[in-house]
């Protein structure tokens, strides 16, 4: 009997799990294609670097408001319905540019975790991260090559095609999300919990409130740091510093995202042995040192080499972070928890581009965002370890109990 090419943990997923992987691929392909050309497009239609940074910040602020509303209600209004609404908003916003990815991600995670087990959760999310990284990589590569020919004929039009594609893929996502079954939903609140405090009714959180608030604050710090080096601005930095064109940048970020995705699979194995928090910190710290080193490289080749080295370990904390959050909150509060954590990350990320736009307008300051981001991310790692190394998810408690017998 020939072995299956599909990993065992994925073969066990129901149809809903397969659909969620498909929507992840399409959504991140759209993001990858847009991220490489977005800043080029906005500057091409007449915006300055500071104006572009301000626009990206305002977009993320709008995303925050919508995300907070939908994700804190998704477990009650229905995850499938919330995902369809999110995809429709993505399609509408795509005619301007991106806005709806954050809350789709949060509700997708909650739904996917609902159809997985504690034992397989981290590995499933690792493959989920790999699929997303592959999609982002292919999107970046496709956008780079597509705009090369179109840009030669009519500069802004070449980038505009990618923006329109983003909207079209949003419509496709809405159709796929509508095919999810009731199995992805969480049971409604019991009669004993019919009356809920005002905070719980607003946030969707009850038993998980304290841990989610602490994690959300830390994630906001990490995302604030990441806002200084978002992929769109990182791509533009390579253009400013070394003159790299969009086609070359598409290739660079294709491989960067491939390495990031593959690293997620290793992260699930490390987490199974050392624990989720230890894996998150041990892999994230060195990646942040590499982030600081990127602008210190004297040539494009060396800068790309350090970038790829960073991406090969920087995303190991993504599936472990997602898995940890889903593990330490109540199952019927997962969408709200992921949403609030996502909103915290969005708020943090919304601030950085505003400053980066100002820095990129001054040639002497274009390297500063990397130094700020790396330093803040190292601070996040140390605070996360200190606060949560002793807060174990269910599977780690079970392994510890089994080992002590």
Short mmCIF file of C-alpha atoms in Angstrom, two decimals:
data_model
loop_
_atom_site.label_atom_id
_atom_site.label_comp_id
_atom_site.label_asym_id
_atom_site.label_seq_id
_atom_site.Cartn_x
_atom_site.Cartn_y
_atom_site.Cartn_z
CA UNK A 1 0.00 0.00 0.00
CA UNK A 2 1.47 3.33 -1.09
CA UNK A 3 1.91 5.94 1.64
CA UNK A 4 -0.27 9.05 1.38
CA UNK A 5 1.42 12.34 0.54
CA UNK A 6 -1.03 14.07 2.88
CA UNK A 7 0.27 14.33 6.49
CA UNK A 8 -1.69 12.11 8.86
CA UNK A 9 -2.80 15.00 11.05
CA UNK A 10 -4.36 16.73 8.01
CA UNK A 11 -5.92 13.56 6.63
CA UNK A 12 -7.92 13.32 9.86
CA UNK A 13 -9.48 16.76 9.41
CA UNK A 14 -13.14 16.95 8.34
CA UNK A 15 -14.28 18.89 5.26
CA UNK A 16 -14.56 22.07 7.32
CA UNK A 17 -10.85 21.84 8.11
CA UNK A 18 -10.03 21.45 4.40
CA UNK A 19 -12.16 24.50 3.54
CA UNK A 20 -10.43 26.57 6.23
CA UNK A 21 -7.03 25.62 4.79
CA UNK A 22 -8.26 26.62 1.32
CA UNK A 23 -9.50 29.99 2.54
CA UNK A 24 -6.21 30.53 4.36
CA UNK A 25 -4.30 29.95 1.10
CA UNK A 26 -6.48 32.30 -0.96
CA UNK A 27 -6.50 35.05 1.66
CA UNK A 28 -2.73 35.00 2.15
CA UNK A 29 -2.07 34.78 -1.60
CA UNK A 30 -4.06 38.00 -1.93
CA UNK A 31 -2.11 39.59 0.93
CA UNK A 32 1.25 38.48 -0.47
CA UNK A 33 0.55 39.95 -3.88
CA UNK A 34 -0.66 43.23 -2.41
CA UNK A 35 2.10 43.65 0.17
CA UNK A 36 4.91 43.81 -2.39
CA UNK A 37 3.35 46.53 -4.55
CA UNK A 38 1.13 48.48 -2.12
CA UNK A 39 3.60 51.23 -1.18
CA UNK A 40 4.78 51.47 -4.82
CA UNK A 41 1.14 51.85 -5.92
CA UNK A 42 0.27 54.54 -3.38
CA UNK A 43 3.39 56.55 -4.19
CA UNK A 44 2.78 55.98 -7.91
CA UNK A 45 -0.64 57.66 -7.71
CA UNK A 46 0.87 60.72 -6.07
CA UNK A 47 1.11 60.12 -2.32
CA UNK A 48 4.30 61.02 -0.46
CA UNK A 49 6.05 58.66 1.97
CA UNK A 50 4.56 60.38 5.07
CA UNK A 51 1.09 60.35 3.48
CA UNK A 52 1.46 56.66 2.68
CA UNK A 53 2.41 55.89 6.27
CA UNK A 54 -0.57 57.87 7.53
CA UNK A 55 -2.93 56.08 5.14
CA UNK A 56 -1.70 52.66 6.23
CA UNK A 57 -2.15 53.67 9.86
CA UNK A 58 -5.72 54.87 9.25
CA UNK A 59 -6.50 51.64 7.39
CA UNK A 60 -5.31 49.56 10.33
CA UNK A 61 -7.37 51.71 12.70
CA UNK A 62 -10.48 50.99 10.62
CA UNK A 63 -9.58 47.31 10.64
CA UNK A 64 -9.37 47.47 14.43
CA UNK A 65 -12.91 48.81 14.86
CA UNK A 66 -14.44 46.25 12.49
CA UNK A 67 -12.39 43.40 13.95
CA UNK A 68 -13.40 44.22 17.52
CA UNK A 69 -17.08 44.23 16.58
CA UNK A 70 -17.12 41.00 14.59
CA UNK A 71 -14.74 38.80 16.56
CA UNK A 72 -16.29 39.54 19.96
CA UNK A 73 -19.64 38.46 18.53
CA UNK A 74 -18.58 35.62 16.25
CA UNK A 75 -19.09 32.85 18.82
CA UNK A 76 -22.64 34.12 19.38
CA UNK A 77 -23.72 35.26 15.89
CA UNK A 78 -22.05 32.29 14.19
CA UNK A 79 -18.47 31.90 12.99
CA UNK A 80 -19.51 31.04 9.43
CA UNK A 81 -21.66 34.17 9.13
CA UNK A 82 -18.89 36.37 10.56
CA UNK A 83 -16.35 34.93 8.12
CA UNK A 84 -18.64 35.58 5.13
CA UNK A 85 -19.11 39.19 6.27
CA UNK A 86 -15.33 39.56 6.67
CA UNK A 87 -14.66 38.24 3.17
CA UNK A 88 -17.29 40.60 1.71
CA UNK A 89 -15.63 43.55 3.43
CA UNK A 90 -12.27 42.41 2.09
CA UNK A 91 -13.69 42.43 -1.44
CA UNK A 92 -15.14 45.91 -0.99
CA UNK A 93 -12.01 47.33 0.64
CA UNK A 94 -9.79 45.76 -2.01
CA UNK A 95 -10.83 48.48 -4.43
CA UNK A 96 -9.01 50.87 -2.08
CA UNK A 97 -6.63 48.23 -0.66
CA UNK A 98 -6.63 45.81 2.33
CA UNK A 99 -8.74 45.92 5.49
CA UNK A 100 -10.38 42.66 6.49
CA UNK A 101 -7.64 40.06 7.02
CA UNK A 102 -7.23 40.33 10.79
CA UNK A 103 -10.64 39.20 11.92
CA UNK A 104 -10.89 36.47 9.26
CA UNK A 105 -7.68 35.06 10.72
CA UNK A 106 -9.03 35.17 14.29
CA UNK A 107 -12.30 33.40 13.51
CA UNK A 108 -10.57 30.90 11.19
CA UNK A 109 -8.24 29.92 14.03
CA UNK A 110 -11.13 29.42 16.44
CA UNK A 111 -13.08 27.33 13.92
CA UNK A 112 -10.05 25.23 12.99
CA UNK A 113 -9.18 24.60 16.63
CA UNK A 114 -12.78 23.51 17.19
CA UNK A 115 -12.42 20.66 14.68
CA UNK A 116 -8.96 19.59 15.93
CA UNK A 117 -7.95 17.95 19.24
CA UNK A 118 -5.63 19.17 22.00
CA UNK A 119 -3.07 16.60 20.87
CA UNK A 120 -3.07 17.68 17.21
CA UNK A 121 -3.85 21.40 17.65
CA UNK A 122 -0.28 22.76 17.43
CA UNK A 123 0.67 20.55 14.48
CA UNK A 124 -2.51 21.48 12.57
CA UNK A 125 -1.81 25.17 13.19
CA UNK A 126 1.79 24.63 12.05
CA UNK A 127 0.55 23.27 8.71
CA UNK A 128 -1.97 26.12 8.65
CA UNK A 129 0.93 28.56 9.00
CA UNK A 130 2.90 26.76 6.28
CA UNK A 131 -0.01 26.98 3.86
CA UNK A 132 -0.34 30.69 4.63
CA UNK A 133 3.37 31.31 4.14
CA UNK A 134 3.35 29.41 0.84
CA UNK A 135 0.36 31.42 -0.35
CA UNK A 136 1.97 34.70 0.71
CA UNK A 137 5.17 33.69 -1.07
CA UNK A 138 3.38 32.79 -4.29
CA UNK A 139 1.36 35.99 -4.12
CA UNK A 140 4.51 38.08 -3.72
CA UNK A 141 6.21 36.25 -6.60
CA UNK A 142 3.18 36.56 -8.87
CA UNK A 143 2.75 40.27 -8.12
CA UNK A 144 6.42 40.97 -8.77
CA UNK A 145 6.43 39.35 -12.19
CA UNK A 146 2.95 40.53 -13.18
CA UNK A 147 3.76 44.16 -12.51
CA UNK A 148 7.07 44.06 -14.39
CA UNK A 149 5.40 43.92 -17.81
CA UNK A 150 2.33 45.97 -16.93
CA UNK A 151 4.36 48.66 -15.18
CA UNK A 152 6.46 49.26 -18.31
CA UNK A 153 3.33 50.15 -20.27
CA UNK A 154 1.48 52.23 -17.66
CA UNK A 155 3.19 52.53 -14.25
CA UNK A 156 0.24 52.92 -11.82
CA UNK A 157 -1.97 50.55 -13.83
CA UNK A 158 0.38 47.62 -13.31
CA UNK A 159 0.02 47.94 -9.56
CA UNK A 160 -3.72 48.62 -9.79
CA UNK A 161 -4.30 45.19 -11.36
CA UNK A 162 -2.97 43.55 -8.18
CA UNK A 163 -5.27 45.68 -6.02
CA UNK A 164 -8.30 44.62 -8.10
CA UNK A 165 -7.23 40.97 -7.86
CA UNK A 166 -7.31 41.33 -4.07
CA UNK A 167 -10.97 42.35 -4.28
CA UNK A 168 -11.85 39.45 -6.59
CA UNK A 169 -10.28 36.94 -4.22
CA UNK A 170 -12.37 38.43 -1.42
CA UNK A 171 -15.51 37.41 -3.31
CA UNK A 172 -14.09 33.89 -3.71
CA UNK A 173 -13.48 33.68 0.04
CA UNK A 174 -17.07 34.65 0.81
CA UNK A 175 -18.30 31.76 -1.34
CA UNK A 176 -16.01 29.25 0.37
CA UNK A 177 -16.84 30.45 3.90
CA UNK A 178 -20.54 29.99 3.18
CA UNK A 179 -19.83 26.27 2.63
CA UNK A 180 -18.72 25.66 6.23
CA UNK A 181 -20.93 23.37 8.31
CA UNK A 182 -22.44 23.99 11.79
CA UNK A 183 -19.61 21.84 13.23
CA UNK A 184 -17.33 24.90 13.31
CA UNK A 185 -19.69 26.74 15.64
CA UNK A 186 -19.45 26.79 19.41
CA UNK A 187 -22.41 25.75 21.55
CA UNK A 188 -24.46 28.66 22.85
CA UNK A 189 -24.17 29.78 26.47
CA UNK A 190 -25.90 27.59 29.02
CA UNK A 191 -28.97 28.75 30.93
CA UNK A 192 -26.87 29.26 34.03
CA UNK A 193 -24.84 31.81 32.16
CA UNK A 194 -27.78 33.61 30.55
CA UNK A 195 -27.03 36.76 32.54
CA UNK A 196 -23.58 38.15 31.83
CA UNK A 197 -21.79 41.27 33.07
CA UNK A 198 -21.48 44.23 30.72
CA UNK A 199 -17.79 43.51 30.00
CA UNK A 200 -18.61 39.92 29.06
CA UNK A 201 -21.47 40.94 26.77
CA UNK A 202 -19.20 43.46 25.04
CA UNK A 203 -16.00 41.42 24.80
CA UNK A 204 -17.34 37.86 24.62
CA UNK A 205 -14.92 36.94 27.42
CA UNK A 206 -15.76 35.62 30.86
CA UNK A 207 -13.57 32.92 32.42
CA UNK A 208 -10.68 33.72 30.04
CA UNK A 209 -10.66 37.47 30.64
CA UNK A 210 -7.50 37.84 32.75
CA UNK A 211 -5.21 35.65 30.67
CA UNK A 212 -6.45 37.18 27.39
CA UNK A 213 -5.92 40.75 28.62
CA UNK A 214 -2.33 39.97 29.65
CA UNK A 215 -1.51 38.15 26.42
CA UNK A 216 -3.18 40.85 24.32
CA UNK A 217 -1.05 43.54 25.96
CA UNK A 218 2.13 41.60 25.18
CA UNK A 219 1.01 40.84 21.63
CA UNK A 220 0.32 44.56 21.14
CA UNK A 221 3.93 45.34 22.07
CA UNK A 222 5.24 42.72 19.63
CA UNK A 223 2.98 44.00 16.88
CA UNK A 224 3.90 47.63 17.57
CA UNK A 225 7.49 46.59 16.96
CA UNK A 226 6.50 44.66 13.84
CA UNK A 227 4.70 47.73 12.51
CA UNK A 228 8.10 49.32 11.89
CA UNK A 229 9.08 46.52 9.50
CA UNK A 230 5.85 45.42 7.80
CA UNK A 231 6.52 43.65 4.53
CA UNK A 232 5.35 46.56 2.34
CA UNK A 233 7.81 48.96 3.95
CA UNK A 234 10.56 46.32 4.17
CA UNK A 235 10.23 45.81 0.42
CA UNK A 236 10.40 49.58 -0.13
CA UNK A 237 13.48 49.78 2.11
CA UNK A 238 15.31 47.36 -0.20
CA UNK A 239 14.38 49.67 -3.08
CA UNK A 240 15.61 52.80 -1.29
CA UNK A 241 18.80 51.23 0.02
CA UNK A 242 19.86 48.99 -2.87
CA UNK A 243 17.60 49.92 -5.81
CA UNK A 244 15.83 46.53 -5.89
CA UNK A 245 12.87 46.51 -8.31
CA UNK A 246 9.43 44.90 -7.59
CA UNK A 247 10.21 41.74 -9.58
CA UNK A 248 13.37 41.10 -7.54
CA UNK A 249 11.54 41.97 -4.34
CA UNK A 250 8.81 39.48 -5.24
CA UNK A 251 11.45 36.75 -5.56
CA UNK A 252 13.13 37.76 -2.29
CA UNK A 253 9.91 37.67 -0.31
CA UNK A 254 8.80 34.49 -2.05
CA UNK A 255 11.76 32.63 -0.54
CA UNK A 256 11.48 34.51 2.74
CA UNK A 257 7.91 33.31 3.21
CA UNK A 258 8.78 29.77 2.08
CA UNK A 259 11.45 29.56 4.77
CA UNK A 260 9.05 31.03 7.32
CA UNK A 261 6.39 28.46 6.52
CA UNK A 262 8.74 25.49 6.66
CA UNK A 263 10.02 26.63 10.04
CA UNK A 264 6.50 26.30 11.45
CA UNK A 265 6.63 22.52 11.07
CA UNK A 266 9.78 22.36 13.14
CA UNK A 267 8.15 24.62 15.73
CA UNK A 268 5.39 22.07 16.39
CA UNK A 269 7.99 19.38 17.12
CA UNK A 270 9.99 21.63 19.39
CA UNK A 271 6.82 22.63 21.24
CA UNK A 272 5.91 18.99 21.80
CA UNK A 273 9.25 18.49 23.53
CA UNK A 274 9.98 21.79 25.28
CA UNK A 275 6.57 23.46 25.61
CA UNK A 276 4.85 26.23 23.71
CA UNK A 277 6.15 29.27 25.63
CA UNK A 278 9.77 28.09 25.68
CA UNK A 279 9.64 27.37 21.95
CA UNK A 280 8.14 30.79 21.22
CA UNK A 281 10.84 32.67 23.11
CA UNK A 282 13.83 30.51 22.14
CA UNK A 283 13.11 30.91 18.41
CA UNK A 284 11.94 34.53 18.45
CA UNK A 285 14.92 36.01 20.30
CA UNK A 286 17.63 35.14 17.74
CA UNK A 287 15.36 36.22 14.87
CA UNK A 288 15.15 39.68 16.42
CA UNK A 289 18.92 39.93 16.66
CA UNK A 290 19.05 39.15 12.94
CA UNK A 291 16.44 41.86 12.31
CA UNK A 292 18.74 44.44 13.87
CA UNK A 293 21.61 43.21 11.69
CA UNK A 294 19.81 43.60 8.33
CA UNK A 295 20.46 47.35 7.82
CA UNK A 296 24.08 46.90 8.92
CA UNK A 297 24.81 44.74 5.88
CA UNK A 298 26.85 46.61 3.25
CA UNK A 299 25.51 44.83 0.15
CA UNK A 300 22.15 43.62 -1.17
CA UNK A 301 23.29 40.00 -1.16
CA UNK A 302 24.29 40.07 2.50
CA UNK A 303 21.13 41.94 3.50
CA UNK A 304 18.98 39.34 1.69
CA UNK A 305 20.97 36.52 3.30
CA UNK A 306 20.33 37.89 6.80
CA UNK A 307 16.66 38.52 5.92
CA UNK A 308 16.23 34.91 4.79
CA UNK A 309 18.03 33.64 7.90
CA UNK A 310 15.65 35.68 10.04
CA UNK A 311 12.56 34.42 8.21
CA UNK A 312 13.76 30.83 8.63
CA UNK A 313 13.15 31.13 12.39
CA UNK A 314 11.07 34.28 12.93
CA UNK A 315 7.71 32.62 12.29
CA UNK A 316 8.22 29.64 14.58
CA UNK A 317 6.35 31.54 17.27
CA UNK A 318 3.24 31.96 15.08
CA UNK A 319 1.65 28.48 15.33
CA UNK A 320 2.86 28.12 18.91
CA UNK A 321 1.38 31.51 19.84
CA UNK A 322 -1.91 30.66 18.15
CA UNK A 323 -2.02 27.22 19.76
CA UNK A 324 -1.19 28.58 23.21
CA UNK A 325 -3.92 31.21 23.08
CA UNK A 326 -6.53 28.68 21.92
CA UNK A 327 -5.42 26.22 24.63
CA UNK A 328 -5.59 28.49 27.68
CA UNK A 329 -9.04 29.98 26.98
CA UNK A 330 -12.50 28.39 27.18
CA UNK A 331 -13.64 26.74 23.90
CA UNK A 332 -16.72 28.97 23.69
CA UNK A 333 -14.57 32.09 24.00
CA UNK A 334 -11.94 31.27 21.39
CA UNK A 335 -13.18 33.59 18.64
CA UNK A 336 -13.44 36.47 21.08
CA UNK A 337 -10.00 35.71 22.56
CA UNK A 338 -8.37 35.46 19.13
CA UNK A 339 -10.22 38.58 18.02
CA UNK A 340 -9.20 40.70 21.00
CA UNK A 341 -5.62 39.49 20.71
CA UNK A 342 -5.78 40.26 16.99
CA UNK A 343 -7.19 43.72 17.63
CA UNK A 344 -4.42 44.37 20.14
CA UNK A 345 -1.89 43.38 17.50
CA UNK A 346 -3.62 45.59 14.92
CA UNK A 347 -3.60 48.59 17.24
CA UNK A 348 0.08 48.05 17.88
CA UNK A 349 0.82 47.64 14.18
CA UNK A 350 -1.22 50.71 13.24
CA UNK A 351 1.15 53.10 14.98
CA UNK A 352 4.46 52.02 13.45
CA UNK A 353 3.81 52.85 9.77
CA UNK A 354 3.05 56.45 10.68
CA UNK A 355 6.60 56.88 12.00
CA UNK A 356 8.20 54.75 9.29
CA UNK A 357 6.73 56.97 6.59
CA UNK A 358 8.38 59.97 8.24
CA UNK A 359 11.69 58.12 8.63
CA UNK A 360 11.71 56.98 4.99
CA UNK A 361 11.28 60.61 3.91
CA UNK A 362 14.71 61.27 5.49
CA UNK A 363 17.51 59.17 3.91
CA UNK A 364 19.59 59.27 7.11
CA UNK A 365 16.81 57.53 9.09
CA UNK A 366 15.75 54.68 6.78
CA UNK A 367 17.63 52.08 8.87
CA UNK A 368 16.16 53.19 12.19
CA UNK A 369 12.91 51.15 11.95
CA UNK A 370 14.90 47.89 12.04
CA UNK A 371 16.73 48.88 15.21
CA UNK A 372 13.55 49.99 16.96
CA UNK A 373 11.65 46.85 15.94
CA UNK A 374 14.39 44.44 17.01
CA UNK A 375 14.87 46.04 20.42
CA UNK A 376 11.15 46.13 21.23
CA UNK A 377 10.64 42.54 20.09
CA UNK A 378 13.42 41.31 22.37
CA UNK A 379 11.71 43.12 25.25
CA UNK A 380 8.45 41.35 24.36
CA UNK A 381 10.13 37.94 24.41
CA UNK A 382 11.56 38.45 27.89
CA UNK A 383 8.27 39.74 29.32
CA UNK A 384 6.29 36.88 27.76
CA UNK A 385 8.59 34.26 29.25
CA UNK A 386 8.46 35.81 32.69
CA UNK A 387 4.66 36.08 32.75
CA UNK A 388 3.56 32.77 31.20
CA UNK A 389 6.26 30.12 31.43
CA UNK A 390 4.36 28.50 34.34
CA UNK A 391 0.90 28.74 32.72
CA UNK A 392 0.65 25.41 30.91
CA UNK A 393 -1.89 24.33 28.26
CA UNK A 394 -3.83 21.06 28.85
CA UNK A 395 -1.59 18.78 26.79
CA UNK A 396 1.55 19.92 28.64
CA UNK A 397 -0.13 19.34 31.99
CA UNK A 398 -1.10 15.84 30.86
CA UNK A 399 2.45 15.05 29.74
CA UNK A 400 3.83 16.33 33.03
CA UNK A 401 1.37 14.23 35.02
CA UNK A 402 2.14 11.15 32.93
CA UNK A 403 5.88 11.64 33.43
CA UNK A 404 5.49 11.95 37.21
CA UNK A 405 3.65 8.62 37.56
#
